[in-house]
Amino acid sequence: MLDDRTTAATTWPAAYPQGYAVVDVETTGLFNHDRIVSAAVYRLDGRGNIEDHWYTLVNPERDPGPVEIHGLTGEMLRDAPLFGDITAEFTARLEGRVLVAHNAGFDWGMIAREYARVRRTAPTRQRLCTIALARELGLPLRNFKLETLAAHYGVVQQRAHHALDDARVLAEAFRPSLHSAARDGVRLPLLECLPLTEWSDAPPAPRIGYQPSYGQSSWRPSRKRPPCPFPNPGRYRPGGQLMQGMRVAFSGDTSIERELLEDRATEAGLHVATSVSRLTSLLVTNDPHATTSKAVKAASYGTPVVDEAAFTQLLGHVVPAEGTAGETAGVPVGAGTPVNTPAGEGSPVNAPVSGSPVSSRASGGSPGTGRAGLSPEQRMLPGARSAEQGVLPGMAPASE
């Protein structure tokens, strides 16, 4: 552990969160239909000191997946509690705290999906990825694996891919990272967490030439989509309509599962882009001030930005590409897509998302999505923001 006596002599940033929940989950795999098999939570106070910890096995109601990775067999999990049985305890440990995880998008995605399956909403409103924090701090790491971060701070990892030990290692490495950030005045890379209100549990279709890797760095496996048959007509114009061929990118959490939104955009004739460039027509995000690479690039390029609710409204009236028949315009997209919609739980797409805004942003949180009845142009979010506001000089933005 690093000596943080110098931090004690400085004023602790008032905007920093008051508590953290360091989380690790082991799963049956990486896809949307995969399940949690074990979970651990270390609760930390506002300065990163450990308060307590908790660990549980979880019956995934299916095969355990890569036993050679997490070491949990079907026999070991047979009598374990279902996720619904541990929801109350899990909620109590997450309540009022920022979720901290290594590659936090993956852990949060799995947790949000498990809550949605049991018709509950996780209390988490913000998350912090320790990979993004390591980048903000400019740590001299050869890679961003947990074991590498732990070694940098002298933390000994005893059982890799065991949820309790991984959470312990991360908690011990997070404390000096947090103190370094406080000492240097680094803004924490906090991201908003949205509960799922619409999702699909269908297994992914086989993809030619793609082999998923359990240990890969990206929590969202890439998808091979057919090329868009329409030319790019250019950028979306605020107050106008989407046109077939427009390049649309997505960033951050969405209430509707990301892949469902992407599928519907593809069906409407839009080009779903995996990154933002000068050719991108539109960025869809509920958190335009986040320091993700897509949000930062969109700000630097002046790419138009809308939130999820505005985008779903625009999707219903996509203009046909020039030279094509007009009967496709206005046709509802996503018909026939298998989805599950929790009854009575979670926010509908156009409802405001509760929870405090990201405390590290002086400008406050992103606008809520509860603006039902407004036109798309009224719901436009500020897209022109200098790159300096989105990321510290010399630091890489968060990668989610």
Short mmCIF file of N, CA and C in Angstrom, two decimals, residues 20-158:
data_model
loop_
_atom_site.label_atom_id
_atom_site.label_comp_id
_atom_site.label_asym_id
_atom_site.label_seq_id
_atom_site.Cartn_x
_atom_site.Cartn_y
_atom_site.Cartn_z
N TYR A 20 -18.29 3.94 -1.29
CA TYR A 20 -18.09 3.11 -2.47
C TYR A 20 -18.44 1.65 -2.17
N ALA A 21 -18.87 0.94 -3.19
CA ALA A 21 -19.09 -0.50 -3.11
C ALA A 21 -18.22 -1.15 -4.18
N VAL A 22 -17.12 -1.75 -3.74
CA VAL A 22 -16.21 -2.43 -4.68
C VAL A 22 -16.78 -3.81 -4.96
N VAL A 23 -17.06 -4.08 -6.22
CA VAL A 23 -17.81 -5.28 -6.60
C VAL A 23 -17.04 -6.13 -7.59
N ASP A 24 -17.19 -7.44 -7.44
CA ASP A 24 -16.72 -8.37 -8.47
C ASP A 24 -17.74 -9.48 -8.60
N VAL A 25 -18.08 -9.82 -9.84
CA VAL A 25 -18.97 -10.95 -10.10
C VAL A 25 -18.29 -11.91 -11.06
N GLU A 26 -18.47 -13.18 -10.80
CA GLU A 26 -18.04 -14.22 -11.74
C GLU A 26 -19.28 -14.72 -12.45
N THR A 27 -19.14 -15.05 -13.74
CA THR A 27 -20.31 -15.34 -14.56
C THR A 27 -20.12 -16.60 -15.40
N THR A 28 -21.23 -17.04 -16.00
CA THR A 28 -21.18 -18.20 -16.88
C THR A 28 -20.59 -17.87 -18.24
N GLY A 29 -20.40 -16.61 -18.52
CA GLY A 29 -19.84 -16.18 -19.81
C GLY A 29 -19.98 -14.68 -19.95
N LEU A 30 -19.87 -14.20 -21.19
CA LEU A 30 -19.82 -12.77 -21.46
C LEU A 30 -21.06 -12.20 -22.13
N PHE A 31 -21.99 -13.07 -22.51
CA PHE A 31 -23.10 -12.61 -23.34
C PHE A 31 -24.32 -12.22 -22.50
N ASN A 32 -25.33 -11.67 -23.17
CA ASN A 32 -26.52 -11.17 -22.48
C ASN A 32 -27.30 -12.27 -21.77
N HIS A 33 -27.26 -13.48 -22.28
CA HIS A 33 -28.01 -14.56 -21.66
C HIS A 33 -27.24 -15.24 -20.54
N ASP A 34 -25.99 -14.83 -20.30
CA ASP A 34 -25.18 -15.45 -19.24
C ASP A 34 -25.61 -14.95 -17.87
N ARG A 35 -25.22 -15.70 -16.84
CA ARG A 35 -25.69 -15.43 -15.48
C ARG A 35 -24.54 -15.30 -14.50
N ILE A 36 -24.83 -14.69 -13.36
CA ILE A 36 -23.87 -14.56 -12.28
C ILE A 36 -23.81 -15.86 -11.48
N VAL A 37 -22.59 -16.31 -11.15
CA VAL A 37 -22.42 -17.52 -10.34
C VAL A 37 -21.85 -17.21 -8.96
N SER A 38 -21.26 -16.05 -8.78
CA SER A 38 -20.78 -15.62 -7.47
C SER A 38 -20.61 -14.11 -7.48
N ALA A 39 -20.74 -13.51 -6.30
CA ALA A 39 -20.64 -12.05 -6.18
C ALA A 39 -20.00 -11.68 -4.85
N ALA A 40 -19.23 -10.62 -4.86
CA ALA A 40 -18.60 -10.11 -3.63
C ALA A 40 -18.66 -8.60 -3.62
N VAL A 41 -18.85 -8.04 -2.43
CA VAL A 41 -18.91 -6.58 -2.27
C VAL A 41 -18.07 -6.18 -1.07
N TYR A 42 -17.16 -5.25 -1.27
CA TYR A 42 -16.43 -4.60 -0.19
C TYR A 42 -16.97 -3.19 -0.07
N ARG A 43 -17.48 -2.84 1.11
CA ARG A 43 -17.96 -1.47 1.31
C ARG A 43 -16.83 -0.60 1.87
N LEU A 44 -16.65 0.56 1.23
CA LEU A 44 -15.59 1.49 1.61
C LEU A 44 -16.21 2.84 1.97
N ASP A 45 -15.56 3.55 2.88
CA ASP A 45 -16.03 4.90 3.18
C ASP A 45 -15.53 5.88 2.12
N GLY A 46 -15.80 7.15 2.31
CA GLY A 46 -15.48 8.15 1.30
C GLY A 46 -14.01 8.30 1.00
N ARG A 47 -13.14 7.83 1.90
CA ARG A 47 -11.70 7.92 1.66
C ARG A 47 -11.08 6.57 1.35
N GLY A 48 -11.93 5.60 1.04
CA GLY A 48 -11.42 4.32 0.59
C GLY A 48 -11.08 3.32 1.67
N ASN A 49 -11.43 3.62 2.92
CA ASN A 49 -11.16 2.67 4.01
C ASN A 49 -12.22 1.58 4.02
N ILE A 50 -11.80 0.33 4.19
CA ILE A 50 -12.71 -0.81 4.16
C ILE A 50 -13.58 -0.82 5.41
N GLU A 51 -14.89 -0.95 5.21
CA GLU A 51 -15.85 -1.05 6.31
C GLU A 51 -16.24 -2.50 6.59
N ASP A 52 -16.60 -3.23 5.55
CA ASP A 52 -16.95 -4.64 5.70
C ASP A 52 -16.96 -5.29 4.32
N HIS A 53 -17.21 -6.59 4.28
CA HIS A 53 -17.29 -7.28 2.99
C HIS A 53 -18.32 -8.41 3.08
N TRP A 54 -18.72 -8.88 1.91
CA TRP A 54 -19.77 -9.89 1.80
C TRP A 54 -19.52 -10.71 0.54
N TYR A 55 -19.87 -11.99 0.60
CA TYR A 55 -19.64 -12.89 -0.54
C TYR A 55 -20.75 -13.93 -0.58
N THR A 56 -21.15 -14.30 -1.77
CA THR A 56 -22.15 -15.34 -1.93
C THR A 56 -21.98 -16.08 -3.26
N LEU A 57 -22.33 -17.35 -3.24
CA LEU A 57 -22.50 -18.09 -4.49
C LEU A 57 -23.91 -17.81 -5.00
N VAL A 58 -24.13 -18.01 -6.28
CA VAL A 58 -25.44 -17.79 -6.88
C VAL A 58 -25.75 -18.93 -7.83
N ASN A 59 -26.90 -19.54 -7.68
CA ASN A 59 -27.33 -20.60 -8.60
C ASN A 59 -27.76 -19.95 -9.91
N PRO A 60 -27.05 -20.22 -11.01
CA PRO A 60 -27.38 -19.55 -12.28
C PRO A 60 -28.54 -20.20 -13.03
N GLU A 61 -29.06 -21.31 -12.51
CA GLU A 61 -30.17 -22.02 -13.16
C GLU A 61 -29.81 -22.49 -14.57
N ARG A 62 -28.53 -22.78 -14.76
CA ARG A 62 -28.03 -23.31 -16.03
C ARG A 62 -26.64 -23.86 -15.76
N ASP A 63 -25.92 -24.29 -16.80
CA ASP A 63 -24.56 -24.79 -16.59
C ASP A 63 -23.67 -23.65 -16.11
N PRO A 64 -22.63 -23.95 -15.34
CA PRO A 64 -21.80 -22.89 -14.75
C PRO A 64 -20.85 -22.20 -15.70
N GLY A 65 -20.75 -22.67 -16.95
CA GLY A 65 -19.84 -22.02 -17.88
C GLY A 65 -18.40 -22.45 -17.67
N PRO A 66 -17.44 -21.53 -17.78
CA PRO A 66 -16.01 -21.88 -17.75
C PRO A 66 -15.51 -22.23 -16.34
N VAL A 67 -15.74 -23.47 -15.94
CA VAL A 67 -15.31 -23.92 -14.62
C VAL A 67 -13.80 -23.76 -14.45
N GLU A 68 -13.07 -23.92 -15.56
CA GLU A 68 -11.62 -23.79 -15.48
C GLU A 68 -11.18 -22.36 -15.15
N ILE A 69 -12.09 -21.40 -15.29
CA ILE A 69 -11.78 -20.01 -14.98
C ILE A 69 -12.15 -19.69 -13.52
N HIS A 70 -13.43 -19.86 -13.19
CA HIS A 70 -13.89 -19.47 -11.85
C HIS A 70 -13.90 -20.60 -10.84
N GLY A 71 -13.74 -21.85 -11.29
CA GLY A 71 -13.62 -22.97 -10.37
C GLY A 71 -14.91 -23.43 -9.72
N LEU A 72 -16.07 -22.94 -10.19
CA LEU A 72 -17.35 -23.29 -9.57
C LEU A 72 -18.08 -24.30 -10.45
N THR A 73 -18.32 -25.48 -9.92
CA THR A 73 -18.98 -26.55 -10.65
C THR A 73 -20.49 -26.50 -10.43
N GLY A 74 -21.20 -27.23 -11.26
CA GLY A 74 -22.65 -27.31 -11.11
C GLY A 74 -23.05 -27.87 -9.75
N GLU A 75 -22.30 -28.83 -9.26
CA GLU A 75 -22.60 -29.42 -7.96
C GLU A 75 -22.43 -28.39 -6.84
N MET A 76 -21.40 -27.55 -6.93
CA MET A 76 -21.16 -26.52 -5.92
C MET A 76 -22.25 -25.46 -5.92
N LEU A 77 -22.87 -25.25 -7.07
CA LEU A 77 -23.86 -24.19 -7.20
C LEU A 77 -25.29 -24.69 -7.05
N ARG A 78 -25.47 -26.00 -7.00
CA ARG A 78 -26.82 -26.56 -7.02
C ARG A 78 -27.67 -26.05 -5.86
N ASP A 79 -27.11 -25.98 -4.68
CA ASP A 79 -27.87 -25.55 -3.50
C ASP A 79 -27.64 -24.09 -3.14
N ALA A 80 -26.97 -23.36 -4.01
CA ALA A 80 -26.74 -21.93 -3.76
C ALA A 80 -28.03 -21.15 -3.94
N PRO A 81 -28.15 -20.00 -3.32
CA PRO A 81 -29.37 -19.19 -3.49
C PRO A 81 -29.51 -18.66 -4.90
N LEU A 82 -30.75 -18.46 -5.33
CA LEU A 82 -31.01 -17.81 -6.60
C LEU A 82 -30.73 -16.31 -6.43
N PHE A 83 -30.57 -15.61 -7.55
CA PHE A 83 -30.28 -14.18 -7.44
C PHE A 83 -31.42 -13.45 -6.73
N GLY A 84 -32.64 -13.87 -6.99
CA GLY A 84 -33.77 -13.25 -6.31
C GLY A 84 -33.70 -13.37 -4.80
N ASP A 85 -33.06 -14.44 -4.32
CA ASP A 85 -32.95 -14.66 -2.88
C ASP A 85 -31.93 -13.74 -2.21
N ILE A 86 -30.98 -13.22 -3.00
CA ILE A 86 -29.93 -12.38 -2.42
C ILE A 86 -30.12 -10.90 -2.75
N THR A 87 -31.20 -10.59 -3.48
CA THR A 87 -31.40 -9.22 -3.94
C THR A 87 -31.45 -8.22 -2.80
N ALA A 88 -32.15 -8.56 -1.72
CA ALA A 88 -32.28 -7.63 -0.60
C ALA A 88 -30.92 -7.31 0.02
N GLU A 89 -30.10 -8.35 0.23
CA GLU A 89 -28.78 -8.14 0.81
C GLU A 89 -27.88 -7.37 -0.15
N PHE A 90 -27.93 -7.73 -1.42
CA PHE A 90 -27.13 -7.05 -2.43
C PHE A 90 -27.49 -5.56 -2.48
N THR A 91 -28.80 -5.30 -2.47
CA THR A 91 -29.28 -3.92 -2.52
C THR A 91 -28.78 -3.11 -1.33
N ALA A 92 -28.83 -3.70 -0.15
CA ALA A 92 -28.40 -3.00 1.06
C ALA A 92 -26.92 -2.62 0.98
N ARG A 93 -26.13 -3.44 0.30
CA ARG A 93 -24.70 -3.18 0.22
C ARG A 93 -24.33 -2.21 -0.90
N LEU A 94 -25.22 -2.06 -1.87
CA LEU A 94 -24.97 -1.11 -2.96
C LEU A 94 -25.59 0.25 -2.68
N GLU A 95 -26.61 0.29 -1.84
CA GLU A 95 -27.41 1.50 -1.62
C GLU A 95 -26.55 2.70 -1.24
N GLY A 96 -26.75 3.80 -1.97
CA GLY A 96 -26.11 5.06 -1.64
C GLY A 96 -24.62 5.11 -1.90
N ARG A 97 -24.10 4.18 -2.66
CA ARG A 97 -22.66 4.12 -2.92
C ARG A 97 -22.38 4.06 -4.42
N VAL A 98 -21.20 4.52 -4.78
CA VAL A 98 -20.72 4.39 -6.16
C VAL A 98 -20.19 2.97 -6.34
N LEU A 99 -20.64 2.29 -7.38
CA LEU A 99 -20.15 0.95 -7.68
C LEU A 99 -18.76 1.07 -8.31
N VAL A 100 -17.80 0.38 -7.74
CA VAL A 100 -16.43 0.37 -8.25
C VAL A 100 -16.10 -1.04 -8.72
N ALA A 101 -15.58 -1.16 -9.93
CA ALA A 101 -15.21 -2.48 -10.44
C ALA A 101 -14.11 -2.31 -11.49
N HIS A 102 -13.41 -3.38 -11.76
CA HIS A 102 -12.38 -3.38 -12.78
C HIS A 102 -13.05 -3.81 -14.08
N ASN A 103 -13.14 -2.89 -15.04
CA ASN A 103 -13.99 -3.05 -16.22
C ASN A 103 -15.44 -3.01 -15.76
N ALA A 104 -15.82 -1.89 -15.14
CA ALA A 104 -17.09 -1.75 -14.44
C ALA A 104 -18.30 -1.92 -15.34
N GLY A 105 -18.17 -1.61 -16.62
CA GLY A 105 -19.30 -1.78 -17.52
C GLY A 105 -19.79 -3.22 -17.56
N PHE A 106 -18.87 -4.16 -17.51
CA PHE A 106 -19.25 -5.57 -17.54
C PHE A 106 -19.99 -5.96 -16.27
N ASP A 107 -19.40 -5.65 -15.11
CA ASP A 107 -20.04 -6.03 -13.84
C ASP A 107 -21.40 -5.38 -13.69
N TRP A 108 -21.48 -4.08 -14.01
CA TRP A 108 -22.76 -3.40 -13.89
C TRP A 108 -23.77 -3.99 -14.85
N GLY A 109 -23.37 -4.29 -16.09
CA GLY A 109 -24.31 -4.87 -17.06
C GLY A 109 -24.89 -6.19 -16.57
N MET A 110 -24.04 -7.04 -15.99
CA MET A 110 -24.51 -8.32 -15.47
C MET A 110 -25.45 -8.13 -14.27
N ILE A 111 -25.09 -7.21 -13.39
CA ILE A 111 -25.92 -6.95 -12.21
C ILE A 111 -27.27 -6.36 -12.61
N ALA A 112 -27.27 -5.38 -13.51
CA ALA A 112 -28.51 -4.76 -13.95
C ALA A 112 -29.44 -5.77 -14.59
N ARG A 113 -28.87 -6.70 -15.36
CA ARG A 113 -29.69 -7.72 -16.03
C ARG A 113 -30.29 -8.68 -15.00
N GLU A 114 -29.51 -9.07 -14.00
CA GLU A 114 -30.04 -9.99 -12.98
C GLU A 114 -31.18 -9.32 -12.20
N TYR A 115 -31.01 -8.05 -11.88
CA TYR A 115 -32.09 -7.33 -11.21
C TYR A 115 -33.34 -7.27 -12.09
N ALA A 116 -33.14 -7.02 -13.38
CA ALA A 116 -34.29 -6.93 -14.29
C ALA A 116 -35.02 -8.26 -14.38
N ARG A 117 -34.30 -9.35 -14.34
CA ARG A 117 -34.93 -10.68 -14.42
C ARG A 117 -35.88 -10.93 -13.26
N VAL A 118 -35.56 -10.38 -12.09
CA VAL A 118 -36.42 -10.59 -10.93
C VAL A 118 -37.34 -9.39 -10.68
N ARG A 119 -37.47 -8.55 -11.72
CA ARG A 119 -38.37 -7.40 -11.68
C ARG A 119 -38.03 -6.43 -10.55
N ARG A 120 -36.75 -6.21 -10.36
CA ARG A 120 -36.28 -5.26 -9.36
C ARG A 120 -35.33 -4.27 -10.03
N THR A 121 -35.05 -3.18 -9.35
CA THR A 121 -34.14 -2.16 -9.87
C THR A 121 -32.98 -2.00 -8.91
N ALA A 122 -31.77 -2.14 -9.42
CA ALA A 122 -30.58 -1.96 -8.58
C ALA A 122 -30.51 -0.52 -8.10
N PRO A 123 -30.06 -0.29 -6.87
CA PRO A 123 -30.01 1.07 -6.33
C PRO A 123 -28.84 1.90 -6.85
N THR A 124 -27.98 1.30 -7.63
CA THR A 124 -26.77 1.98 -8.11
C THR A 124 -27.12 3.10 -9.08
N ARG A 125 -26.54 4.28 -8.86
CA ARG A 125 -26.77 5.41 -9.75
C ARG A 125 -25.51 5.83 -10.49
N GLN A 126 -24.35 5.45 -9.96
CA GLN A 126 -23.08 5.79 -10.62
C GLN A 126 -22.10 4.64 -10.47
N ARG A 127 -21.18 4.55 -11.42
CA ARG A 127 -20.12 3.55 -11.33
C ARG A 127 -18.78 4.20 -11.66
N LEU A 128 -17.73 3.55 -11.19
CA LEU A 128 -16.37 4.02 -11.46
C LEU A 128 -15.55 2.82 -11.88
N CYS A 129 -14.94 2.92 -13.04
CA CYS A 129 -14.08 1.84 -13.55
C CYS A 129 -12.64 2.13 -13.17
N THR A 130 -12.00 1.17 -12.50
CA THR A 130 -10.62 1.40 -12.06
C THR A 130 -9.64 1.39 -13.24
N ILE A 131 -10.05 0.84 -14.37
CA ILE A 131 -9.21 0.95 -15.57
C ILE A 131 -9.19 2.40 -16.03
N ALA A 132 -10.38 3.02 -16.07
CA ALA A 132 -10.46 4.42 -16.47
C ALA A 132 -9.72 5.31 -15.48
N LEU A 133 -9.81 5.00 -14.18
CA LEU A 133 -9.11 5.80 -13.18
C LEU A 133 -7.60 5.68 -13.33
N ALA A 134 -7.12 4.46 -13.62
CA ALA A 134 -5.68 4.27 -13.83
C ALA A 134 -5.20 5.09 -15.01
N ARG A 135 -6.01 5.20 -16.05
CA ARG A 135 -5.65 6.02 -17.20
C ARG A 135 -5.64 7.50 -16.84
N GLU A 136 -6.63 7.93 -16.07
CA GLU A 136 -6.68 9.32 -15.65
C GLU A 136 -5.45 9.69 -14.82
N LEU A 137 -4.99 8.74 -14.00
CA LEU A 137 -3.83 8.99 -13.15
C LEU A 137 -2.52 8.86 -13.90
N GLY A 138 -2.56 8.31 -15.12
CA GLY A 138 -1.34 8.11 -15.90
C GLY A 138 -0.40 7.11 -15.26
N LEU A 139 -0.95 6.05 -14.66
CA LEU A 139 -0.11 5.05 -14.01
C LEU A 139 0.77 4.34 -15.02
N PRO A 140 2.03 4.10 -14.70
CA PRO A 140 2.95 3.43 -15.64
C PRO A 140 2.75 1.92 -15.64
N LEU A 141 1.62 1.46 -16.20
CA LEU A 141 1.29 0.05 -16.23
C LEU A 141 1.55 -0.51 -17.63
N ARG A 142 2.05 -1.74 -17.70
CA ARG A 142 2.30 -2.36 -19.01
C ARG A 142 0.98 -2.79 -19.66
N ASN A 143 -0.04 -3.04 -18.84
CA ASN A 143 -1.39 -3.32 -19.31
C ASN A 143 -2.34 -2.97 -18.18
N PHE A 144 -3.62 -3.15 -18.43
CA PHE A 144 -4.60 -2.75 -17.43
C PHE A 144 -5.30 -3.94 -16.78
N LYS A 145 -4.64 -5.07 -16.70
CA LYS A 145 -5.18 -6.22 -16.00
C LYS A 145 -5.20 -5.93 -14.50
N LEU A 146 -6.12 -6.60 -13.79
CA LEU A 146 -6.21 -6.41 -12.35
C LEU A 146 -4.91 -6.79 -11.66
N GLU A 147 -4.31 -7.88 -12.08
CA GLU A 147 -3.07 -8.33 -11.45
C GLU A 147 -1.95 -7.30 -11.62
N THR A 148 -1.94 -6.59 -12.76
CA THR A 148 -0.93 -5.56 -13.00
C THR A 148 -1.16 -4.34 -12.11
N LEU A 149 -2.42 -3.93 -11.98
CA LEU A 149 -2.75 -2.82 -11.10
C LEU A 149 -2.41 -3.17 -9.65
N ALA A 150 -2.74 -4.40 -9.25
CA ALA A 150 -2.45 -4.83 -7.88
C ALA A 150 -0.95 -4.81 -7.61
N ALA A 151 -0.16 -5.32 -8.56
CA ALA A 151 1.30 -5.36 -8.38
C ALA A 151 1.88 -3.95 -8.27
N HIS A 152 1.30 -3.00 -8.99
CA HIS A 152 1.78 -1.62 -8.94
C HIS A 152 1.68 -1.06 -7.52
N TYR A 153 0.62 -1.45 -6.80
CA TYR A 153 0.42 -0.95 -5.45
C TYR A 153 0.88 -1.95 -4.38
N GLY A 154 1.53 -3.01 -4.79
CA GLY A 154 2.05 -3.98 -3.82
C GLY A 154 0.99 -4.84 -3.19
N VAL A 155 -0.14 -5.00 -3.84
CA VAL A 155 -1.23 -5.85 -3.33
C VAL A 155 -1.05 -7.26 -3.87
N VAL A 156 -1.10 -8.25 -3.01
CA VAL A 156 -0.88 -9.64 -3.40
C VAL A 156 -2.21 -10.29 -3.76
N GLN A 157 -2.31 -10.80 -4.97
CA GLN A 157 -3.50 -11.52 -5.43
C GLN A 157 -3.33 -12.99 -5.11
N GLN A 158 -4.28 -13.57 -4.39
CA GLN A 158 -4.17 -14.96 -3.95
C GLN A 158 -4.96 -15.93 -4.81
#
